[in-house]
XYZ file of C-alpha atoms in Angstrom:
601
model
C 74.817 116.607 65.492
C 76.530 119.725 66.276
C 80.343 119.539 65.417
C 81.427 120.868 68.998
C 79.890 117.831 70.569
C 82.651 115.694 70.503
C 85.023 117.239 71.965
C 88.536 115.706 72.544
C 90.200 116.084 75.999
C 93.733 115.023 76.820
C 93.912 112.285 79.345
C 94.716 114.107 82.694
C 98.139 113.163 84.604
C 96.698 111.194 87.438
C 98.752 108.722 89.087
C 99.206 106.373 91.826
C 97.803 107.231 94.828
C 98.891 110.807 95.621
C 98.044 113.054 92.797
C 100.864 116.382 92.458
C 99.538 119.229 90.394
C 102.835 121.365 89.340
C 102.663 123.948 91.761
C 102.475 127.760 90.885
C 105.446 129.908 90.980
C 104.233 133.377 91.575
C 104.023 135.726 94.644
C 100.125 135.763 96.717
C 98.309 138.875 95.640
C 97.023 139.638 99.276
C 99.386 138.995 102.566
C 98.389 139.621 105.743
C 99.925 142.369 107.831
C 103.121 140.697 109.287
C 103.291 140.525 113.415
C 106.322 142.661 114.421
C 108.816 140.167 116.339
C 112.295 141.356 117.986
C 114.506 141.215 115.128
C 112.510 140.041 111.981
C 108.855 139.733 111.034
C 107.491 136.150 110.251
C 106.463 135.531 106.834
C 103.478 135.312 106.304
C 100.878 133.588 103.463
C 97.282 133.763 102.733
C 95.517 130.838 101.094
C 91.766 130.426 99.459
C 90.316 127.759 99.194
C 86.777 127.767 96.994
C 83.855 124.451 97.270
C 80.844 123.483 95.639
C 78.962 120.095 96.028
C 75.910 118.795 95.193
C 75.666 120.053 91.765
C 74.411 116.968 90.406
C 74.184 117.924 86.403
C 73.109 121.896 87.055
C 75.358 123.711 84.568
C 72.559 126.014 83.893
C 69.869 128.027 85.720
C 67.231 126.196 83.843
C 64.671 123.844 84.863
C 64.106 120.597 82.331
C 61.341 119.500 83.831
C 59.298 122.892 83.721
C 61.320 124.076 80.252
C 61.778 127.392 81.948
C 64.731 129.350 83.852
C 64.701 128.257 87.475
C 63.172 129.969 90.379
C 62.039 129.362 93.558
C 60.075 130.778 96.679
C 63.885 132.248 97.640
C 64.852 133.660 94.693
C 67.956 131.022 94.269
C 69.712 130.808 91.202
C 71.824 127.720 89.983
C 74.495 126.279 87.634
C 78.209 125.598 87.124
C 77.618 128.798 84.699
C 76.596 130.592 87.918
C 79.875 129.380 89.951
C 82.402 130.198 87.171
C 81.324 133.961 87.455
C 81.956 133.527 91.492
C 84.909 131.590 90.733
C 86.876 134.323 88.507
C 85.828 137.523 91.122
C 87.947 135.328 93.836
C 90.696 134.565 91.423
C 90.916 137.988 90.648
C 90.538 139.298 94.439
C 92.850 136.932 95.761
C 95.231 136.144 92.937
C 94.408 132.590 90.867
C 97.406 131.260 91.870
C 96.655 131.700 95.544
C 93.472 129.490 95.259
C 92.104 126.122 95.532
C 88.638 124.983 93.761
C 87.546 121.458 95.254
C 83.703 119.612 95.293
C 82.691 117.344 97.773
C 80.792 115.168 94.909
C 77.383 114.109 93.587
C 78.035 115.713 89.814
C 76.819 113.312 87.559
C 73.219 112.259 88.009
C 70.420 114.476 88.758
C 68.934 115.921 85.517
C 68.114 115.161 82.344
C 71.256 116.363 80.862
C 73.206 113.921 82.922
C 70.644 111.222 82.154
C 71.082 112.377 78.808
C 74.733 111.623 78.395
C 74.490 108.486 80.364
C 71.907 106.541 78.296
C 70.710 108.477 75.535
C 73.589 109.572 73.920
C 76.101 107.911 76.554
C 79.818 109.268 77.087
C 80.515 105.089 77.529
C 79.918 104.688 73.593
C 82.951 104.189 71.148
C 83.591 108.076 69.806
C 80.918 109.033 72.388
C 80.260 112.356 74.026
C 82.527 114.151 76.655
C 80.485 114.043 79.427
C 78.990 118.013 80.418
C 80.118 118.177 83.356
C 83.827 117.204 82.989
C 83.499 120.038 80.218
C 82.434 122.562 82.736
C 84.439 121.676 85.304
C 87.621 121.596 83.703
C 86.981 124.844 81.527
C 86.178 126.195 85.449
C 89.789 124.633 86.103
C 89.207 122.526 88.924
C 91.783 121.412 91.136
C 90.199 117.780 92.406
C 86.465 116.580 93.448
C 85.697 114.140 95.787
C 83.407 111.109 94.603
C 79.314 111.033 95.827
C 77.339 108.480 96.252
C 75.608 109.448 92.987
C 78.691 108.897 90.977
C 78.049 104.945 90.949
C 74.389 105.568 89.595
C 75.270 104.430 86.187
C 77.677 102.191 87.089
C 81.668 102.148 87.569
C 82.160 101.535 83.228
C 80.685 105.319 82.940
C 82.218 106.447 85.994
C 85.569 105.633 85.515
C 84.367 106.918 81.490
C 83.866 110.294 83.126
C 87.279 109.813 85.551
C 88.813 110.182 82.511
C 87.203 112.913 80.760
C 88.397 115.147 83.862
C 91.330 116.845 83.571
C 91.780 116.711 87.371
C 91.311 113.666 90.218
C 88.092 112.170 91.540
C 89.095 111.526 95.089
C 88.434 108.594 97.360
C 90.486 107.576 100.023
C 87.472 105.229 101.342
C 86.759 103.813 97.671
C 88.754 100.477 98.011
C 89.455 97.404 95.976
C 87.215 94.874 97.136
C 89.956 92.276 97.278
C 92.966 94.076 97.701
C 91.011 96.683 99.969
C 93.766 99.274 98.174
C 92.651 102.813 97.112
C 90.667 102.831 93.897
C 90.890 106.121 93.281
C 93.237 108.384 94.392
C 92.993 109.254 98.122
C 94.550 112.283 97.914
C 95.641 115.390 95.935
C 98.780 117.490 96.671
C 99.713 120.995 95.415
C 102.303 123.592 96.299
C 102.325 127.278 96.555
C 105.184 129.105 96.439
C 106.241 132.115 98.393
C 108.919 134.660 97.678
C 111.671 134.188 100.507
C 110.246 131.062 102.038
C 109.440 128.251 101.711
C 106.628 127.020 99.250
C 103.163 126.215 101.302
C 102.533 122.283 100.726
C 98.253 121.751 100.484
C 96.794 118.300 100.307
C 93.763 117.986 100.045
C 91.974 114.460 101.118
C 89.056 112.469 99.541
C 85.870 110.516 101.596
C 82.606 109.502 99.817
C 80.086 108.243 101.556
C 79.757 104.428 102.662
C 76.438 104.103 101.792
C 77.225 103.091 98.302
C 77.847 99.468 99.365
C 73.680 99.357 100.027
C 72.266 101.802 97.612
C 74.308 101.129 94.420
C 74.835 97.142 95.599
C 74.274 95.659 92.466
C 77.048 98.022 90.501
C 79.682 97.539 93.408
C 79.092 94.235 95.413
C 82.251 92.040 95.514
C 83.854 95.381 93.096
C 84.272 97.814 95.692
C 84.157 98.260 99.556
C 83.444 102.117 101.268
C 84.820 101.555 104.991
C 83.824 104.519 107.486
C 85.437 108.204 106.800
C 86.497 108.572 110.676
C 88.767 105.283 110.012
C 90.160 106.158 106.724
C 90.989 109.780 107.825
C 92.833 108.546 110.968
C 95.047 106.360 108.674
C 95.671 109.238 105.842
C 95.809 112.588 107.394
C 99.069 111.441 109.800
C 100.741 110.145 106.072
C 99.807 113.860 104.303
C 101.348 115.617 107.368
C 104.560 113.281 107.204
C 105.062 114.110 104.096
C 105.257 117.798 104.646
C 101.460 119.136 104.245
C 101.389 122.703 105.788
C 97.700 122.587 105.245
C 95.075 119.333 105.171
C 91.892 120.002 103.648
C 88.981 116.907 103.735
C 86.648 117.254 100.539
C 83.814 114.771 102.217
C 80.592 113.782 100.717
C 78.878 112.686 104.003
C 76.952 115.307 105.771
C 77.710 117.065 109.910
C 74.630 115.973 111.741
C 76.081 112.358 112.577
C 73.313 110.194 111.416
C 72.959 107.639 109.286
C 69.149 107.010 107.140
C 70.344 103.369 106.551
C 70.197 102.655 110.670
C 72.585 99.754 111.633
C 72.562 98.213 108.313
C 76.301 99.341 108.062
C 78.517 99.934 110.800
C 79.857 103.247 109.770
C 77.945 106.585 109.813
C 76.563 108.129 106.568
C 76.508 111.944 107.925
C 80.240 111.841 110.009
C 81.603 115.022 108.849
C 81.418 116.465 112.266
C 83.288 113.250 113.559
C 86.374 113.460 111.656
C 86.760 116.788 112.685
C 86.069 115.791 116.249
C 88.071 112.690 115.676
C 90.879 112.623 113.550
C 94.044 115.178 114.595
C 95.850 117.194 112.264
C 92.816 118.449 110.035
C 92.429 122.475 109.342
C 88.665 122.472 107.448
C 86.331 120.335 105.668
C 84.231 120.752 102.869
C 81.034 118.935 103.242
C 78.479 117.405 100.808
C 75.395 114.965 100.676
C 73.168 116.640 103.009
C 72.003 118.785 100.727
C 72.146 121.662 103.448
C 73.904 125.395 103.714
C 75.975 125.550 106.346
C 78.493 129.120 105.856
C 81.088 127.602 108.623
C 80.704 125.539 111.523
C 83.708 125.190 114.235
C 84.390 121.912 115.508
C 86.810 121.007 118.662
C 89.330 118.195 117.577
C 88.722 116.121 121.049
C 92.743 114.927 121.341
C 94.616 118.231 120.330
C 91.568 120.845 121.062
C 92.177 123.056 117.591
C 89.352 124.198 115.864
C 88.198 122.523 112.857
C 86.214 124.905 110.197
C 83.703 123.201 108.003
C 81.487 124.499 105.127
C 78.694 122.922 103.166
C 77.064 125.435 100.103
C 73.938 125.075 99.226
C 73.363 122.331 96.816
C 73.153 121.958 92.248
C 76.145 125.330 92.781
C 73.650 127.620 94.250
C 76.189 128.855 96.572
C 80.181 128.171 96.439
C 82.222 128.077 100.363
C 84.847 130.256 100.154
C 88.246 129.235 102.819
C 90.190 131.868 104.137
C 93.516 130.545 105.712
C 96.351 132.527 107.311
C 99.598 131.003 107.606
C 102.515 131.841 108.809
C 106.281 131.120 108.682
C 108.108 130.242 112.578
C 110.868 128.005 113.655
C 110.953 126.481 110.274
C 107.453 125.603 109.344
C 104.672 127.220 107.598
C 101.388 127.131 110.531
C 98.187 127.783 110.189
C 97.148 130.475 112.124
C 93.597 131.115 111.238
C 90.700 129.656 108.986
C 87.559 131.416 108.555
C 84.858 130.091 106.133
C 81.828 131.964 104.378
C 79.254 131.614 101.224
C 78.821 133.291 97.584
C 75.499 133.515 96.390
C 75.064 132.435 92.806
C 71.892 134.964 92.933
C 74.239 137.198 92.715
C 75.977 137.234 89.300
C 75.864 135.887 86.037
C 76.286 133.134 84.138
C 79.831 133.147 82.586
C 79.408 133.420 78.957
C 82.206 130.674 78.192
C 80.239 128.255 79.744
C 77.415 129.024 78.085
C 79.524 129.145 74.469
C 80.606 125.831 75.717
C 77.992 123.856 76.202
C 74.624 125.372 74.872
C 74.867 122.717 71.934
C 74.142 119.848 74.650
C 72.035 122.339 76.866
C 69.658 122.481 73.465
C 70.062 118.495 72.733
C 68.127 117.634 75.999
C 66.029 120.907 75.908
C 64.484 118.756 72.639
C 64.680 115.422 73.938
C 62.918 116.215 77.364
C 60.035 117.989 75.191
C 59.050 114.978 73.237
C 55.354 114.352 73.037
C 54.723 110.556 74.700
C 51.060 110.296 75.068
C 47.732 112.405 76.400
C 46.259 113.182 80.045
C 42.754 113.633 80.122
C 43.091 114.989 83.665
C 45.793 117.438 85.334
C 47.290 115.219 87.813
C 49.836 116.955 90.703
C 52.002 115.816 93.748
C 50.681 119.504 95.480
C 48.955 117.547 98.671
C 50.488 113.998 98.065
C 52.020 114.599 101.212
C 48.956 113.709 103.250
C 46.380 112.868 100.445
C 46.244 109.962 98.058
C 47.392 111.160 95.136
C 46.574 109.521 91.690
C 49.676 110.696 90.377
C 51.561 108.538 92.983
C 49.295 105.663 91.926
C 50.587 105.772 88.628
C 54.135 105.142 89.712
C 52.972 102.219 91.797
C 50.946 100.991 88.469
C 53.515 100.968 86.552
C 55.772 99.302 88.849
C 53.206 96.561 89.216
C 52.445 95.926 85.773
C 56.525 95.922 84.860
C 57.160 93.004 87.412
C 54.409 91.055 86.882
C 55.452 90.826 83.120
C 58.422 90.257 84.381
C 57.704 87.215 86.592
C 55.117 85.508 83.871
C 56.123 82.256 83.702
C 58.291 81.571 86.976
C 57.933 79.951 90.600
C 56.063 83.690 91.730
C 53.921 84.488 89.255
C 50.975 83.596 91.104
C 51.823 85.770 93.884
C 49.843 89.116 94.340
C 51.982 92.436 93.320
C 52.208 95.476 95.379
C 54.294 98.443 94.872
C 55.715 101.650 96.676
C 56.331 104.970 96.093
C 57.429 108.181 97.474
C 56.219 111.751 97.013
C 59.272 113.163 95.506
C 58.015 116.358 94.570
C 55.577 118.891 95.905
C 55.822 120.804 92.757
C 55.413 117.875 90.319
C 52.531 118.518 87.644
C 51.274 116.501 84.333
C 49.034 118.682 82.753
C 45.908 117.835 80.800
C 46.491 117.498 77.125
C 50.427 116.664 76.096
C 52.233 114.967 78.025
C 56.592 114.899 77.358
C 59.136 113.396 78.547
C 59.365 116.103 81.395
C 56.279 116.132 82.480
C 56.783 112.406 83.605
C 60.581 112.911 84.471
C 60.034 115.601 86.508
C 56.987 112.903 88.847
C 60.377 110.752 89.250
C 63.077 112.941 89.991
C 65.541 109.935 90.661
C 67.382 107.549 88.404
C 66.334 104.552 90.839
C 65.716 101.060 89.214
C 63.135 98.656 89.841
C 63.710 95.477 92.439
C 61.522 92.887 93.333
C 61.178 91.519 96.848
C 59.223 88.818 98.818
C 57.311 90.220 101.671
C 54.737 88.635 104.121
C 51.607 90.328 105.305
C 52.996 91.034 108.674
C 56.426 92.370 107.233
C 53.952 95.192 104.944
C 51.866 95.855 108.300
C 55.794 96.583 109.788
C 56.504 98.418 106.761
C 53.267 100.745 106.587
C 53.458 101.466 110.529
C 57.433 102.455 110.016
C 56.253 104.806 107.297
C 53.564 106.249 109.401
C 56.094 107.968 111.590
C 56.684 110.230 108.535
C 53.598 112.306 110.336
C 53.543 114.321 113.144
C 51.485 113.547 116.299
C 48.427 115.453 116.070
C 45.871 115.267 118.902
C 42.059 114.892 118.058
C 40.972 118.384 118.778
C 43.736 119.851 117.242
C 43.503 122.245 113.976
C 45.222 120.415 111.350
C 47.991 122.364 109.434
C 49.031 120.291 106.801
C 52.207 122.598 106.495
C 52.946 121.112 109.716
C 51.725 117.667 109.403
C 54.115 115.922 107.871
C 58.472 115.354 108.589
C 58.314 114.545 111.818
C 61.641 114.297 113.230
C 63.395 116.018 109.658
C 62.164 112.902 107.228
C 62.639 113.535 103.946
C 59.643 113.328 101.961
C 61.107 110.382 100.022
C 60.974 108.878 102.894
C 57.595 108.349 102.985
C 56.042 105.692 100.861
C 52.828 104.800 99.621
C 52.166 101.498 99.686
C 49.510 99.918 96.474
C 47.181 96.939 96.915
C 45.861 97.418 100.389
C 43.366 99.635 102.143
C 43.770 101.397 105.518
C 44.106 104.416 107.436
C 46.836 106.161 109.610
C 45.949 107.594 112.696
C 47.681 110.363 113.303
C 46.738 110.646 116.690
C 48.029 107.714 117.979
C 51.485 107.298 118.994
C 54.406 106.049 116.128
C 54.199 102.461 115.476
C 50.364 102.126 116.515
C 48.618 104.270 113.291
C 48.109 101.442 110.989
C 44.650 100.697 111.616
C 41.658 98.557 109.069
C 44.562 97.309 106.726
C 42.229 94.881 104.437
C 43.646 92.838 101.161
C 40.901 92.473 98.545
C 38.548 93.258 101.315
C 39.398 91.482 103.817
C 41.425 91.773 107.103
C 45.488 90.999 105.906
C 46.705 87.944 106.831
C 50.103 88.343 108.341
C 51.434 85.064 106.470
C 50.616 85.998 103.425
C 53.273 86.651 100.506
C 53.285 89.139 98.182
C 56.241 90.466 95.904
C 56.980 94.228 96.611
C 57.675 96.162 93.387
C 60.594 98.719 94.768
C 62.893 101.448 93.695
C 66.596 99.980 94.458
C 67.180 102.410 97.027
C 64.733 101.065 99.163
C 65.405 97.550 98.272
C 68.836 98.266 99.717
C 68.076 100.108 102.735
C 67.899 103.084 101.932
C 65.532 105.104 104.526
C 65.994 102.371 107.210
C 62.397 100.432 106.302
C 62.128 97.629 108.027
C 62.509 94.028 106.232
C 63.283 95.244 102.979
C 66.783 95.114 102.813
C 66.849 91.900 103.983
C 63.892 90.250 102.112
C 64.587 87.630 99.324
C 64.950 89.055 95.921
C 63.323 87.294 93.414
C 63.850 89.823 90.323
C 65.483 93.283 89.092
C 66.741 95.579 86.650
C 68.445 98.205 85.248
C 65.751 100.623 83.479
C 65.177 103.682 85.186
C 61.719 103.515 86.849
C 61.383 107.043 85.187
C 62.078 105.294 81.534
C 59.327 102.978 82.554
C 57.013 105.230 83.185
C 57.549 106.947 79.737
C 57.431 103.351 77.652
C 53.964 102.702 79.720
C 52.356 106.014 78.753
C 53.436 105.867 75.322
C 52.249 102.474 75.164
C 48.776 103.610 76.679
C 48.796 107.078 74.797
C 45.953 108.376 76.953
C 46.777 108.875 80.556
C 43.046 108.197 82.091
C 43.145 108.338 86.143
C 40.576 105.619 85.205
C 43.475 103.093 84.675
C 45.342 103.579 87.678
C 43.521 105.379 90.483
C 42.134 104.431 93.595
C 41.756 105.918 97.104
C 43.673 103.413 99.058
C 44.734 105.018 102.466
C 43.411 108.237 104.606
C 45.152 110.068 107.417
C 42.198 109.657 110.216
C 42.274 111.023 114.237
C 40.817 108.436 116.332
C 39.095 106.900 113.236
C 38.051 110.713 112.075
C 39.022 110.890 108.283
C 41.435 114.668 108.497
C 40.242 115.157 105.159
């Protein structure tokens, strides 16, 4: 192993709830032009604050699961390596010590190199690894992050592993104690800027992750940790940050603007709410905004009770763009005031990687380059996810075959082992490709994208019928006579593609032409019409098992079995088992998108 890899970092000063950098004692590089008044000008202060989100592991513009530099139809680029270039230009435009660098969360899972130093070589092990990403961040010199959803992926030992490898806070003011329903982490983070003449400018900057935790990482966090709604938690910190002198409140929130939630009523608190603090909760000047996985340069929001305008941001996700926070403030009747905010995007297209990152960490960057490219078995066929869409797919149906064949070893032996398996899966990728020949690591990690686990769950016939026709709605109404785009044909209403599953074991069609909830149509069981009593044990990811996409019954279904091995290890350990990957084994044509009993294709 390369000597560099263990690096040691010094514990960061974090305490107690509120979380005080030592504030920087220098005069701003840039001041606005000061407003002439009778007598004296104000003073006045300009302020930068810089966000990324969403990187989830991308510290380089490199794809591990096509062993290549990354590219797409856009010509995005990527990587922490990336941002640090963007970084330093602002620094050096607006002075460092006039600037702010937050993330709205989501850093640690995502790519192989995170999966890497999770379970491979884990950062959790005595004299283990410090974690990439707390190595690029704090080289970066990040000021706090908030925590994502995916930061629980692993579970809170390796979480709270990488909370200390960072040499600044992971922020959480909705991340409570389960029985003391205290802060976890810290809510907040304060800093002060000082200003020749005046006054320093007091910034604190305020934490919310996302409360969907409590139902997609359940079995890390039940009875641990509770995630109440951002709206409420916001209403009871923002008035404590402004009593305590902040000038300026910034929310770092990993919860999306649109004001949805994909887990429906399951919990009483919106996943997307962004939009509603700001609308909400007084006394807030911008947001940074994560999990949605969208770019949004700057939306204004009206604060309903005092009518100020509330700027938000969201770059691009995996640091493909960094938000960039311009605030004017200025100095009146004793008080340092806001006076403007406007927010805008870098492009991470648009520079180069910043050689000390790559110095840093091209040791690890080569570790998983050789792990990922590990010969596991042979294809005799090129198998792809291009139409999977809208096609059954035999890539898909080696998911699902795997997932079978895991839980019925798994339930050998108990009170269900006589029931019949079935499985789902989701198109993750429209890119995804296992050639014929080789097959590595990445070929099969890049057909399951997601560090899901695999749950077992008691269904009836009736409940998959429920199941299949909520899936359906994934398609978009398409008359009979109507030329079929498949471009077109599928997200209806902005679903995901994840959020469409496959489901093994049965056969039937979708019409597309009939209205949602009435497409399911010939759905047979070993060749014969499903009876809705019927039980069968659903092999599922844990995301779905906990409700994530809103399916119906699943959530709430009886769980008779899971685990903690990645559905993407399992998938390796089957193929290597195998060593050829024959279609033969695992294919079948199962379901067809018809029109009025028409196949489409």
């Amino acid at each position: 192993m390369p000597l560099n890899r263990r690096k040691f970092l010094k514990k960061s000063a974090v305490t107690g709830a509120g979380v005080a950098l030592a504030g920087a004692a220098a005069a701003p590089a840039a001041q606005a032009a000061e407003k002439k008044k009778p007598g004296k000008p104000a003073k006045r202060y300009s302020l930068t604050v810089m966000g990324t989100t969403d990187l989830h592991g991308h510290v380089f513009n490199w794809d591990y699961f096509k062993d290549a530099e990354y590219s797409d139809a856009k010509g995005n680029a990527m990587g922490l390596a990336r941002v640090s270039t963007l970084v330093n230009q602002i620094r050096q435009e607006k002075g460092r010590r006039n600037t702010l660098l937050l993330d709205a969360g989501d850093t640690i899972q995502g790519t192989p190199l995170t999966y890497y130093f999770a379970k491979v070589d884990p950062i959790t092990a005595k004299g283990g690894p410090v974690h990439p990403m707390a190595q690029a961040m704090n080289a970066i010199g990040y000021d706090a992050a908030a925590l994502g959803n995916h930061e629980f992926n692993y579970g809170i030992e390796t979480l709270r592993k990488f909370e200390d490898q960072c040499r600044f806070p992971l922020l959480g003011a909705n991340a409570l104690d389960a029985k003391t329903l205290k802060p976890a982490f810290p809510p907040y983070f304060t800093k002060k800027f000082q200003v020749p003449g005046a006054p320093p400018v007091k910034v604190a900057v305020l934490g919310l992750t996302n409360p969907g935790i409590a139902i997609w990482d359940k079995a890390y966090v039940q009875g641990k940790l509770t995630f109440p709604g951002l709206e409420e938690q916001a209403a009871k910190w923002v008035p404590k940050l402004r009593s305590m002198g902040a000038d300026v409140v910034v929310v770092s929130a990993h919860s999306g603007s649109s004001g949805t939630s994909s887990y429906g009523d399951q919990l009483p608190y919106v996943e997307n709410s962004a939009a509603l603090v700001a609308q909400q909760v007084p006394g807030i000047d911008a947001i940074l905004v994560g999990h949605a996985h969208v770019e949004i340069p700057e939306l204004k929001v009206t604060n309903t009770a005092t009518g100020k305008t509330v700027v938000l941001s969201e770059p691009l996700c995996f640091a493909e763009r960094l938000s960039v926070f311009d605030f004017e403030l200025v100095f009146e009747k004793g008080r340092w005031t806001v006076e403007s905010v406007a927010a805008s995007l870098r492009d991470a297209k648009t520079v180069a990687d910043d050689p000390k990152i790559t110095r840093l960490l091209q040791d690890e960057h080569a570790l998983v380059v050789e792990y990922v490219n590990q010969v596991v078995g042979t294809a005799t066929a090129t198998l792809t996810t291009v139409d999977a869409r809208y096609k059954d797919a035999p890539i898909i149906d080696l998911i699902t075959k795997v997932q079978e064949d895991v839980v019925k070893a798994a339930l050998a032996g108990t009170a269900y082992a006589s029931l019949p398996v079935i499985a789902q899966a989701s198109p993750f990728s429209r890119t995804s490709e296992i050639p014929a020949g080789e097959v590595t690591i990445r070929d099969l990690s890049g057909l399951y994208v997601y560090d899901n686990t695999l749950v077992a769950k008691l269904l009836t016939g009736a409940q998959v019928r429920a199941y299949l026709e909520y899936s359906a709605e994934y398609f978009v109404q398409t008359a009979a006579d109507a030329v079929v785009d498949p471009e077109k044909l599928t997200n209806a209403n902005g679903r995901p593609d994840y959020n469409y599953d496959y489901v093994s074991g049965f056969s039937y069609e979708i019409d597309i032409a009939q209205a949602a909830g009435s497409r399911i149509k010939n759905l047979t069981y070993k060749g014969a019409a499903l009876d809705d009593a019927q039980q069968f044990v659903l092999a599922v990811n844990n995301y779905r098992a906990n409700g994530g996409g809103a399916f119906p019954h699943v959530a709430s279904a009886t769980e008779v079995w899971a685990e903690s091995t990645e559905i993407r290890t399992r998938i390796a350990e089957w193929v290597t088992a195998k060593g050829v990957l024959d279609p033969a084994d695992f294919a079948s044509v199962d379901w067809k998108l018809t029109r009025n009993g028409t196949p489409v294709f």
